[in-house]
CSV table of C-alpha atoms in Angstrom, one decimal:
chain,number,residue,atom,x,y,z
A,1,MET,CA,148.8,124.9,86.4
A,2,ALA,CA,146.3,124.1,89.1
A,3,THR,CA,144.1,126.9,87.7
A,4,SER,CA,144.4,125.5,84.2
A,5,ALA,CA,143.3,122.1,85.4
A,6,VAL,CA,140.2,123.5,87.1
A,7,ASN,CA,139.3,125.4,84.0
A,8,SER,CA,139.7,122.2,81.9
A,9,THR,CA,137.4,120.3,84.2
A,10,THR,CA,134.8,123.1,84.3
A,11,THR,CA,134.6,123.3,80.5
A,12,SER,CA,134.4,119.5,79.9
A,13,ALA,CA,131.4,118.0,78.1
A,14,ALA,CA,128.3,116.9,80.1
A,15,GLY,CA,128.8,113.3,79.0
A,16,ALA,CA,132.2,113.2,80.9
A,17,THR,CA,130.7,114.1,84.2
A,18,THR,CA,131.3,110.7,85.7
A,19,ALA,CA,134.9,110.7,84.7
A,20,ALA,CA,135.4,114.2,86.2
A,21,GLN,CA,133.8,113.1,89.4
A,22,VAL,CA,136.1,110.1,89.7
A,23,ALA,CA,139.2,112.3,89.0
A,24,ALA,CA,138.1,114.8,91.6
A,25,ALA,CA,137.6,112.1,94.2
A,26,ASN,CA,141.0,110.6,93.5
A,27,LYS,CA,142.6,114.1,93.8
A,28,ALA,CA,140.8,114.7,97.1
A,29,ASN,CA,142.0,111.4,98.4
A,30,ALA,CA,145.5,112.0,97.4
A,31,GLN,CA,145.4,115.4,99.1
A,32,LYS,CA,144.3,113.7,102.3
A,33,ILE,CA,147.3,111.4,102.2
A,34,LYS,CA,149.7,114.3,101.5
A,35,THR,CA,148.2,116.3,104.3
A,36,SER,CA,148.3,113.4,106.7
A,37,LEU,CA,152.0,112.7,105.9
A,38,GLY,CA,152.8,116.3,106.9
A,39,ALA,CA,150.5,116.5,109.9
A,40,GLY,CA,150.8,113.1,111.4
A,41,SER,CA,148.0,110.6,111.9
A,42,GLY,CA,144.2,111.3,111.9
A,43,VAL,CA,143.3,110.2,108.4
A,44,ASP,CA,139.7,108.8,108.0
A,45,VAL,CA,141.0,105.5,106.6
A,46,SER,CA,137.5,103.9,106.2
A,47,SER,CA,136.1,106.9,104.2
A,48,LEU,CA,139.2,107.1,102.1
A,49,ALA,CA,139.1,103.4,101.2
A,50,GLN,CA,135.3,103.5,100.4
A,51,ASN,CA,135.7,106.6,98.2
A,52,LEU,CA,138.4,104.9,96.1
A,53,VAL,CA,136.3,101.7,95.8
A,54,ASP,CA,133.2,103.7,94.8
A,55,ALA,CA,135.2,105.5,92.2
A,56,GLU,CA,136.1,102.2,90.5
A,57,LYS,CA,132.7,100.4,91.1
A,58,MET,CA,130.1,103.0,90.1
A,59,PRO,CA,130.8,103.3,86.3
A,60,LYS,CA,130.7,99.5,85.9
A,61,ALA,CA,127.6,99.1,88.1
A,62,ASN,CA,125.8,102.0,86.2
A,63,SER,CA,126.6,100.3,82.9
A,64,ILE,CA,125.1,97.0,84.0
A,65,ASN,CA,122.0,98.6,85.6
A,66,ALA,CA,121.4,100.5,82.4
A,67,LYS,CA,121.3,97.2,80.5
A,68,ILE,CA,118.9,95.7,83.0
A,69,SER,CA,116.6,98.8,82.8
A,70,LYS,CA,116.6,98.5,79.0
A,71,ASN,CA,115.6,94.8,79.1
A,72,ASP,CA,112.9,95.5,81.7
A,73,ALA,CA,111.5,98.1,79.3
A,74,ARG,CA,111.6,95.6,76.4
A,75,ILE,CA,109.7,93.1,78.5
A,76,SER,CA,107.1,95.7,79.3
A,77,GLY,CA,106.8,96.5,75.6
A,78,TYR,CA,106.4,92.9,74.6
A,79,SER,CA,103.8,92.4,77.2
A,80,ALA,CA,101.8,95.4,75.9
A,81,VAL,CA,102.0,94.2,72.3
A,82,SER,CA,101.0,90.7,73.3
A,83,PHE,CA,98.0,92.0,75.1
A,84,VAL,CA,96.6,94.0,72.2
A,85,VAL,CA,97.4,91.2,69.7
A,86,ASN,CA,95.5,88.8,72.0
A,87,GLU,CA,92.5,91.3,71.9
A,88,VAL,CA,92.5,91.0,68.1
A,89,GLN,CA,92.6,87.2,68.4
A,90,THR,CA,89.6,87.3,70.7
A,91,ALA,CA,87.7,89.5,68.3
A,92,LEU,CA,88.5,87.1,65.4
A,93,ALA,CA,87.5,84.1,67.6
A,94,ALA,CA,84.0,85.6,67.9
A,95,LEU,CA,83.7,85.4,64.1
A,96,LYS,CA,85.5,82.1,63.3
A,97,ASP,CA,82.6,79.6,63.6
A,98,GLN,CA,79.7,79.3,61.3
A,99,SER,CA,77.5,79.3,64.4
A,100,SER,CA,78.9,82.8,65.2
A,101,PHE,CA,76.8,84.2,62.4
A,102,SER,CA,73.5,82.8,63.8
A,103,SER,CA,71.4,85.9,63.0
A,104,VAL,CA,68.1,84.3,62.1
A,105,THR,CA,65.4,84.4,64.8
A,106,GLY,CA,62.6,81.8,64.7
A,107,VAL,CA,59.3,82.5,66.4
A,108,SER,CA,56.5,79.9,66.8
A,109,SER,CA,52.9,81.2,66.7
A,110,ASN,CA,52.0,78.4,69.2
A,111,PRO,CA,55.0,78.0,71.7
A,112,SER,CA,52.9,75.9,74.0
A,113,ALA,CA,52.9,73.2,71.3
A,114,PHE,CA,56.5,73.6,70.0
A,115,THR,CA,59.4,76.0,70.0
A,116,VAL,CA,62.0,76.6,67.3
A,117,THR,CA,65.7,77.6,67.4
A,118,ALA,CA,67.5,78.9,64.3
A,119,GLY,CA,71.1,78.1,63.7
A,120,ALA,CA,73.7,79.6,61.3
A,121,ALA,CA,72.4,77.7,58.3
A,122,ALA,CA,68.8,78.9,58.8
A,123,ALA,CA,67.2,81.0,56.0
A,124,THR,CA,64.6,83.7,56.4
A,125,GLY,CA,61.0,82.8,55.5
A,126,THR,CA,57.9,81.1,57.0
A,127,HIS,CA,56.9,77.4,57.6
A,128,GLU,CA,53.6,75.7,58.6
A,129,VAL,CA,54.1,73.2,61.4
A,130,GLU,CA,51.6,70.8,62.9
A,131,VAL,CA,52.5,68.4,65.8
A,132,LEU,CA,50.5,65.2,65.4
A,133,GLN,CA,52.2,63.2,68.1
A,134,ILE,CA,55.0,63.6,70.5
A,135,ALA,CA,57.6,60.9,71.3
A,136,LYS,CA,57.3,59.0,74.5
A,137,ALA,CA,59.3,56.4,76.4
A,138,GLN,CA,57.8,53.2,77.7
A,139,ARG,CA,57.2,53.3,81.4
A,140,ARG,CA,56.2,50.5,83.7
A,141,VAL,CA,55.5,50.9,87.5
A,142,SER,CA,55.7,48.0,90.0
A,143,ASN,CA,53.3,47.0,92.7
A,144,GLY,CA,53.9,48.7,96.0
A,145,VAL,CA,56.2,47.4,98.7
A,146,ALA,CA,56.6,48.4,102.4
A,147,LEU,CA,60.3,49.5,102.5
A,148,PRO,CA,63.3,49.9,100.2
A,149,ASN,CA,64.9,46.9,102.0
A,150,THR,CA,61.9,44.6,101.9
A,151,SER,CA,62.9,41.1,100.8
A,152,LEU,CA,61.2,40.2,97.5
A,153,ASN,CA,62.4,36.6,97.2
A,154,GLY,CA,62.9,35.3,100.7
A,155,GLY,CA,66.6,36.4,100.6
A,156,LYS,CA,67.4,34.1,97.7
A,157,ALA,CA,69.1,34.8,94.4
A,158,MET,CA,67.0,35.9,91.5
A,159,THR,CA,67.5,36.8,87.8
A,160,LEU,CA,66.0,39.6,85.7
A,161,ASN,CA,65.6,39.1,81.9
A,162,PHE,CA,65.2,42.1,79.6
A,163,THR,CA,64.5,42.6,75.9
A,164,LEU,CA,64.8,46.0,74.3
A,165,GLY,CA,63.5,46.6,70.8
A,166,GLY,CA,63.0,42.9,70.5
A,167,VAL,CA,66.6,42.1,71.3
A,168,ALA,CA,67.4,40.0,74.4
A,169,LYS,CA,69.9,41.6,76.9
A,170,THR,CA,72.3,39.8,79.1
A,171,PRO,CA,70.5,38.5,82.2
A,172,ILE,CA,70.9,40.5,85.4
A,173,SER,CA,71.7,38.2,88.4
A,174,LEU,CA,71.1,39.2,92.0
A,175,ALA,CA,73.0,37.2,94.6
A,176,ASP,CA,71.5,35.8,97.8
A,177,GLY,CA,70.6,38.6,100.2
A,178,LYS,CA,70.4,41.0,97.3
A,179,ASP,CA,66.7,40.7,96.6
A,180,THR,CA,65.4,44.1,97.9
A,181,PRO,CA,63.7,46.8,95.8
A,182,GLN,CA,66.8,49.0,96.2
A,183,ASP,CA,69.0,46.1,95.1
A,184,VAL,CA,66.9,45.5,92.0
A,185,VAL,CA,67.1,49.2,91.0
A,186,ASN,CA,70.9,49.3,91.5
A,187,ALA,CA,71.4,46.1,89.5
A,188,ILE,CA,69.3,47.3,86.6
A,189,ASN,CA,71.1,50.7,86.4
A,190,ALA,CA,74.5,49.1,86.7
A,191,ALA,CA,73.8,46.7,83.8
A,192,ASN,CA,73.3,49.5,81.2
A,193,THR,CA,70.8,47.6,79.2
A,194,GLY,CA,69.1,50.8,78.0
A,195,VAL,CA,66.4,50.5,80.6
A,196,LYS,CA,66.6,52.8,83.6
A,197,ALA,CA,65.1,52.2,87.1
A,198,GLN,CA,64.3,54.3,90.1
A,199,LEU,CA,62.7,53.7,93.5
A,200,ILE,CA,60.0,56.2,94.4
A,201,ASN,CA,58.2,56.8,97.7
A,202,THR,CA,54.7,57.7,96.7
A,203,GLY,CA,53.7,58.8,100.2
A,204,ASP,CA,50.2,57.6,99.5
A,205,GLY,CA,49.5,56.7,103.1
A,206,THR,CA,49.3,53.0,102.4
A,207,ALA,CA,51.4,50.2,103.9
A,208,THR,CA,53.2,49.8,100.6
A,209,PRO,CA,54.2,53.2,99.4
A,210,TYR,CA,57.4,52.3,97.5
A,211,GLN,CA,57.3,51.5,93.8
A,212,ILE,CA,59.9,50.7,91.2
A,213,VAL,CA,59.6,52.7,87.9
A,214,LEU,CA,61.2,51.3,84.7
A,215,SER,CA,61.8,53.6,81.7
A,216,GLY,CA,63.1,52.8,78.3
A,217,PRO,CA,64.5,55.0,75.5
A,218,THR,CA,62.2,57.6,73.8
A,219,GLY,CA,60.5,56.3,70.7
A,220,SER,CA,58.8,53.1,69.5
A,221,ALA,CA,62.2,51.4,69.2
A,222,GLY,CA,62.5,51.7,73.0
A,223,VAL,CA,59.8,49.1,73.7
A,224,PHE,CA,61.1,46.7,76.4
A,225,THR,CA,59.9,43.6,78.3
A,226,MET,CA,61.1,42.2,81.7
A,227,SER,CA,60.6,38.8,83.3
A,228,THR,CA,61.8,37.5,86.6
A,229,ASN,CA,63.3,34.1,87.5
A,230,TYR,CA,63.0,33.5,91.2
A,231,GLY,CA,65.1,30.3,91.3
A,232,ALA,CA,64.9,28.7,94.8
A,233,GLY,CA,63.3,31.7,96.4
A,234,THR,CA,59.8,32.2,97.6
A,235,ALA,CA,58.8,34.8,95.0
A,236,SER,CA,57.0,36.5,97.9
A,237,PRO,CA,55.9,39.2,97.6
A,238,GLY,CA,57.8,39.1,94.3
A,239,LEU,CA,58.4,41.7,91.7
A,240,GLY,CA,55.1,42.4,90.0
A,241,PHE,CA,54.1,45.0,87.5
A,242,ASN,CA,50.3,45.7,87.2
A,243,ALA,CA,49.5,46.1,83.5
A,244,GLY,CA,46.6,48.3,84.4
A,245,ASN,CA,48.6,50.8,86.5
A,246,THR,CA,47.5,54.3,85.3
A,247,ALA,CA,51.1,55.6,85.5
A,248,ASN,CA,52.2,53.1,82.9
A,249,GLN,CA,53.1,54.6,79.5
A,250,ASN,CA,53.6,53.0,76.0
A,251,ALA,CA,56.5,54.0,73.8
A,252,SER,CA,55.7,56.2,70.7
A,253,ASP,CA,57.5,58.2,68.0
A,254,ALA,CA,57.0,61.9,67.3
A,255,ILE,CA,55.1,62.7,64.2
A,256,LEU,CA,55.5,66.2,62.8
A,257,LYS,CA,54.0,67.7,59.7
A,258,VAL,CA,56.1,70.5,58.1
A,259,ASP,CA,54.7,72.4,55.2
A,260,GLY,CA,52.4,69.5,54.5
A,261,ILE,CA,55.0,66.7,54.8
A,262,SER,CA,54.8,64.3,57.7
A,263,VAL,CA,58.0,63.1,59.3
A,264,THR,CA,58.5,60.6,62.1
A,265,ARG,CA,61.3,60.7,64.6
A,266,SER,CA,62.1,58.9,67.9
A,267,THR,CA,62.8,62.2,69.8
A,268,ASN,CA,61.0,65.4,70.4
A,269,SER,CA,64.1,67.4,69.5
A,270,ILE,CA,64.0,67.5,65.7
A,271,SER,CA,66.8,69.2,63.8
A,272,ASP,CA,67.0,67.4,60.4
A,273,VAL,CA,63.8,68.5,58.7
A,274,VAL,CA,64.4,72.2,57.9
A,275,SER,CA,68.0,73.2,57.4
A,276,GLY,CA,69.3,75.2,60.4
A,277,LEU,CA,66.1,74.8,62.5
A,278,THR,CA,65.6,72.7,65.6
A,279,PHE,CA,62.0,72.0,66.8
A,280,GLU,CA,61.3,71.1,70.4
A,281,LEU,CA,57.9,69.4,70.5
A,282,LYS,CA,55.7,69.7,73.6
A,283,THR,CA,52.2,68.6,72.8
A,284,PRO,CA,50.0,67.8,69.8
A,285,SER,CA,48.4,70.8,68.2
A,286,ALA,CA,46.8,72.2,65.2
A,287,ALA,CA,48.9,73.8,62.5
A,288,ALA,CA,51.0,76.9,63.6
A,289,GLN,CA,53.3,79.3,61.8
A,290,VAL,CA,57.0,79.7,62.2
A,291,ASN,CA,58.4,83.1,61.1
A,292,LEU,CA,62.1,83.4,60.4
A,293,THR,CA,63.7,86.8,60.3
A,294,ARG,CA,67.3,87.9,60.2
A,295,ASP,CA,68.8,90.3,62.8
A,296,THR,CA,72.4,91.3,61.9
A,297,SER,CA,72.9,93.7,64.8
A,298,ALA,CA,74.9,91.2,66.8
A,299,ILE,CA,77.1,90.4,63.8
A,300,LYS,CA,77.8,94.0,63.1
A,301,ALA,CA,78.7,94.5,66.7
A,302,LYS,CA,81.3,91.8,66.3
A,303,PHE,CA,82.7,93.6,63.3
A,304,ASP,CA,82.9,96.8,65.2
A,305,ALA,CA,84.8,95.0,68.1
A,306,LEU,CA,87.3,93.6,65.5
A,307,VAL,CA,87.9,97.1,64.1
A,308,THR,CA,88.4,98.5,67.6
A,309,ALA,CA,90.8,95.7,68.6
A,310,TYR,CA,92.8,96.1,65.4
A,311,ASN,CA,93.2,99.9,65.8
A,312,ASP,CA,94.1,99.6,69.5
A,313,ALA,CA,96.9,97.1,68.4
A,314,ASN,CA,98.0,99.5,65.7
A,315,THR,CA,98.2,102.3,68.1
A,316,MET,CA,100.3,100.3,70.6
A,317,PHE,CA,102.7,99.3,67.9
A,318,GLY,CA,103.3,102.9,67.2
A,319,VAL,CA,103.7,103.7,71.0
A,320,VAL,CA,106.4,101.1,71.6
A,321,THR,CA,108.4,101.8,68.4
A,322,ASP,CA,108.3,105.6,68.4
A,323,PRO,CA,111.5,107.0,69.9
A,324,LYS,CA,109.8,110.3,70.8
A,325,SER,CA,106.9,108.6,72.6
A,326,THR,CA,106.2,109.9,76.1
A,327,VAL,CA,103.7,107.3,77.1
A,328,ASP,CA,104.5,105.9,80.5
A,329,THR,CA,105.8,102.3,80.9
A,330,TYR,CA,105.5,101.3,77.2
A,331,GLY,CA,106.5,104.3,75.2
A,332,ALA,CA,109.7,103.9,73.1
A,333,THR,CA,110.5,100.5,74.7
A,334,LEU,CA,110.9,98.6,71.4
A,335,VAL,CA,112.4,101.2,69.0
A,336,GLY,CA,113.8,99.5,65.9
A,337,ASP,CA,112.7,96.1,67.1
A,338,SER,CA,112.5,93.6,64.2
A,339,THR,CA,110.2,91.2,66.0
A,340,VAL,CA,107.5,93.8,66.6
A,341,ARG,CA,107.8,95.0,63.0
A,342,SER,CA,107.3,91.4,61.8
A,343,VAL,CA,104.3,90.8,64.1
A,344,ARG,CA,102.7,94.0,62.9
A,345,GLN,CA,103.2,93.1,59.2
A,346,GLN,CA,101.8,89.5,59.8
A,347,MET,CA,98.8,90.8,61.6
A,348,ARG,CA,98.0,93.3,58.8
A,349,SER,CA,98.4,90.6,56.2
A,350,LEU,CA,95.5,88.7,57.8
A,351,PHE,CA,93.1,91.3,56.6
A,352,VAL,CA,94.2,92.1,53.0
A,353,GLY,CA,93.8,90.0,49.9
A,354,ALA,CA,91.3,87.3,49.3
A,355,SER,CA,89.9,84.8,51.9
A,356,SER,CA,91.3,81.3,51.8
A,357,THR,CA,87.6,80.2,51.6
A,358,PRO,CA,86.0,82.7,49.2
A,359,GLY,CA,82.3,83.0,48.6
A,360,THR,CA,80.7,83.1,45.2
A,361,ASN,CA,80.3,86.9,45.1
A,362,ILE,CA,82.4,88.0,48.1
A,363,SER,CA,85.9,87.1,48.8
A,364,ALA,CA,87.6,90.2,50.3
A,365,LEU,CA,87.0,92.4,53.3
A,366,TRP,CA,86.7,95.5,51.2
A,367,GLN,CA,83.6,94.0,49.6
A,368,MET,CA,82.1,93.9,53.1
A,369,GLY,CA,83.1,97.6,53.8
A,370,VAL,CA,86.2,96.8,55.8
A,371,LYS,CA,89.4,98.5,54.8
A,372,ILE,CA,92.8,99.6,56.2
A,373,ASP,CA,94.2,103.0,55.2
A,374,GLU,CA,97.8,104.1,54.5
A,375,LYS,CA,98.3,104.8,58.2
A,376,GLY,CA,97.2,101.3,59.2
A,377,VAL,CA,93.9,102.4,60.6
A,378,MET,CA,91.0,99.9,60.0
A,379,SER,CA,87.4,101.1,59.4
A,380,VAL,CA,84.1,99.6,58.4
A,381,ASP,CA,81.5,101.1,56.1
A,382,ALA,CA,78.2,100.3,57.8
A,383,THR,CA,76.2,100.7,54.6
A,384,LYS,CA,78.4,98.3,52.6
A,385,LEU,CA,78.4,95.8,55.5
A,386,ASP,CA,74.6,95.9,55.7
A,387,THR,CA,74.4,95.3,52.0
A,388,ALA,CA,76.8,92.3,52.1
A,389,LEU,CA,74.9,90.7,55.0
A,390,GLN,CA,71.5,91.2,53.4
A,391,ASP,CA,72.4,90.2,49.8
A,392,ASN,CA,75.3,87.8,50.2
A,393,PHE,CA,75.0,86.5,53.8
A,394,SER,CA,76.3,83.0,53.1
A,395,ASP,CA,79.3,84.4,51.2
A,396,VAL,CA,80.2,86.5,54.2
A,397,VAL,CA,80.0,83.4,56.5
A,398,THR,CA,82.1,81.3,54.1
A,399,ALA,CA,84.7,84.0,53.7
A,400,PHE,CA,85.1,84.3,57.5
A,401,THR,CA,84.7,80.7,58.7
A,402,GLY,CA,85.1,78.3,55.8
A,403,ASN,CA,81.7,77.0,57.1
A,404,TYR,CA,83.4,75.3,60.0
A,405,ASN,CA,82.4,75.1,63.6
A,406,GLY,CA,84.9,74.5,66.4
A,407,LEU,CA,87.9,74.0,64.1
A,408,SER,CA,91.1,73.4,66.2
A,409,SER,CA,93.9,75.9,66.1
A,410,PHE,CA,96.1,73.0,65.1
A,411,SER,CA,94.1,72.2,62.0
A,412,THR,CA,95.6,72.8,58.6
A,413,GLN,CA,92.3,73.3,56.9
A,414,ASN,CA,91.6,76.7,55.2
A,415,ALA,CA,89.2,78.4,57.6
A,416,GLY,CA,88.6,81.9,56.2
A,417,PHE,CA,89.7,85.3,57.5
A,418,ALA,CA,88.7,84.6,61.1
A,419,GLY,CA,89.7,80.9,61.3
A,420,ASP,CA,93.1,81.5,59.7
A,421,GLY,CA,93.6,84.6,61.8
A,422,VAL,CA,93.0,82.9,65.1
A,423,ARG,CA,95.4,80.1,64.1
A,424,LYS,CA,98.1,82.5,63.0
A,425,LEU,CA,97.9,84.8,66.1
A,426,SER,CA,97.9,81.7,68.3
A,427,LYS,CA,101.3,80.8,67.0
A,428,LEU,CA,102.6,84.3,67.4
A,429,LEU,CA,101.5,84.5,71.0
A,430,GLY,CA,102.3,80.8,71.9
A,431,ALA,CA,105.1,79.4,74.0
A,432,ASN,CA,107.3,79.0,70.9
A,433,GLY,CA,106.2,82.3,69.3
A,434,PRO,CA,108.4,85.3,68.8
A,435,MET,CA,106.8,87.5,71.4
A,436,LEU,CA,107.2,85.2,74.4
A,437,SER,CA,110.7,84.0,73.1
A,438,GLN,CA,112.0,87.6,73.0
A,439,SER,CA,110.6,88.4,76.4
A,440,THR,CA,112.1,85.2,77.8
A,441,ASN,CA,115.5,86.1,76.3
A,442,ALA,CA,115.4,89.5,77.8
A,443,ASP,CA,114.6,88.0,81.2
A,444,THR,CA,117.4,85.5,80.8
A,445,GLN,CA,119.9,88.3,80.0
A,446,ASN,CA,118.7,90.2,83.1
A,447,SER,CA,119.5,87.2,85.3
A,448,LYS,CA,123.0,87.2,83.9
A,449,PHE,CA,123.4,90.9,84.4
A,450,LYS,CA,122.2,90.6,88.0
A,451,ASP,CA,124.8,87.9,88.5
A,452,ASP,CA,127.4,90.2,87.1
A,453,LEU,CA,126.4,92.8,89.6
A,454,SER,CA,126.7,90.3,92.4
A,455,LYS,CA,130.2,89.4,91.2
A,456,LEU,CA,131.1,93.0,91.0
A,457,ASP,CA,130.0,93.5,94.6
A,458,THR,CA,132.1,90.6,95.7
A,459,ARG,CA,135.2,92.0,93.9
A,460,MET,CA,134.6,95.5,95.3
A,461,GLU,CA,134.3,94.1,98.9
A,462,ALA,CA,137.6,92.4,98.5
A,463,LEU,CA,139.1,95.6,97.1
A,464,LEU,CA,137.7,97.6,100.0
A,465,ALA,CA,139.2,95.2,102.5
A,466,ARG,CA,142.6,95.5,100.8
A,467,TYR,CA,142.5,99.3,100.7
A,468,THR,CA,141.4,99.5,104.3
A,469,LYS,CA,144.3,97.2,105.4
A,470,GLN,CA,146.8,99.2,103.3
A,471,PHE,CA,145.7,102.6,104.5
A,472,ALA,CA,145.6,101.4,108.2
A,473,ALA,CA,149.2,100.3,107.9
A,474,MET,CA,150.1,103.6,106.3
A,475,ASP,CA,148.3,105.5,109.0
A,476,SER,CA,150.2,103.5,111.6
A,477,LEU,CA,153.5,104.2,109.9
A,478,VAL,CA,152.8,107.9,109.7
A,479,GLY,CA,151.9,107.9,113.4
A,480,ASN,CA,155.2,106.2,114.3
A,481,VAL,CA,157.3,108.6,112.1
A,482,ASN,CA,155.6,111.6,113.7
A,483,SER,CA,156.2,110.1,117.2
A,484,GLN,CA,159.9,109.6,116.4
A,485,LYS,CA,160.1,113.1,115.0
A,486,THR,CA,158.7,114.5,118.2
A,487,SER,CA,161.1,112.5,120.3
A,488,LEU,CA,164.2,113.5,118.3
A,489,LYS,CA,163.1,117.2,118.4
A,490,ALA,CA,162.8,117.0,122.1
A,491,SER,CA,166.3,115.4,122.4
A,492,PHE,CA,167.9,118.0,120.1
A,493,ASP,CA,166.2,120.8,122.1
A,494,GLY,CA,167.7,119.4,125.3
A,495,MET,CA,171.2,119.2,123.8
A,496,MET,CA,171.0,122.7,122.5
A,497,ALA,CA,169.9,123.9,125.9
A,498,SER,CA,172.8,122.2,127.7
A,499,TYR,CA,175.3,123.8,125.3
A,500,THR,CA,173.8,127.2,125.3
A,501,ASN,CA,172.8,127.3,129.0
A,502,LYS,CA,169.4,128.3,127.8
């Protein structure tokens, strides 16, 4: 029968290895007890108790640890998927604003007179530009004083009265003891009248090197006046401004002639004359040429980056869901996972069909040379993309951006392929999105499983203590029985010797 039992164990299935090991351990422990009962004491009680506890604990611990390992793998898989989806979002973000398509370059033939910057709305072509006058701010420079803390009014209070553009401002009052040049500058700047002040050390070698400089807003509307009421003070040396000071400057507007049409502005940065162009005026000049050409290489690079990011994401989806994947860390971590399947479908849907903000002639990605094949691989036809950018540039911009700039991810406006895509992927990757939620759930489950392991350890420690106590008592009992057996045998041997004289 013993031989039959061994054969049965030997031929058992590989999946029952743990059960066979437990049975073998129990049999060995029982044999130890049987042997000890026949031979007396000497049983390794600690080892015996530990083996029995391990036989009960290990199957349960292995089961819990397997669940923890599975959840750890899921978390790694979600992390990998989130990363590649975020890369797609980044690629779309580079194409979501109208300004992202700024491909026109403007060049001035006389950059010392003015420079030009082209925005997304700029069109190719040429313009004739002549700077007749640049905008200037009024500037008034005071008479010199000895030091920043020189008293201007004998230490008495004084009042400054300003007008700006013909409009009187609230008077600026300086208290007693606050009549120095530095006090005047501080009070003017704190009043926010539109006139700024600064105290400058000219270092001209005279006894009065410090001067107050007043500046108004740029343009003719920034003309200002200032008068001083000295009150009960001495007005000595006073706050004087020499009208003949060569550093003084009168306010003036910028006058620019574009393609024969004169325009007047209060600033030297002019962006509302030619659509998409900003002129920065430097100095009056004769007529010069502005050449505007389109360079789409940067835009095509952004399309290529989008294709790469999408295909990387598609590959990762395959790695985590393929049960035969051998990729380290991420392979086969999310086999049959419905969340990943849903995210994959939603991401693909962003690039098929018509844009939510279609152009007149272009409304779909395939019309720009971008397509996704039956295996989910995205590609771009460079020739078709070039044609779309050259012949229907504004349509491409509209289809991708809705002609918006800086649209919030919380906006509900239709914003084209890129704008809608960034918003959609932000939700998928957000704190309430499915990716983070599933990862958090797996982490929460692992916390529970680890708690179960801790409880199992506590129970097994109690069981070990009980077994140790029971086997120690048994060992003591066996020792006592053996001792009594030895004593009785000695007594019987003595009695027999007395009767037999042997």
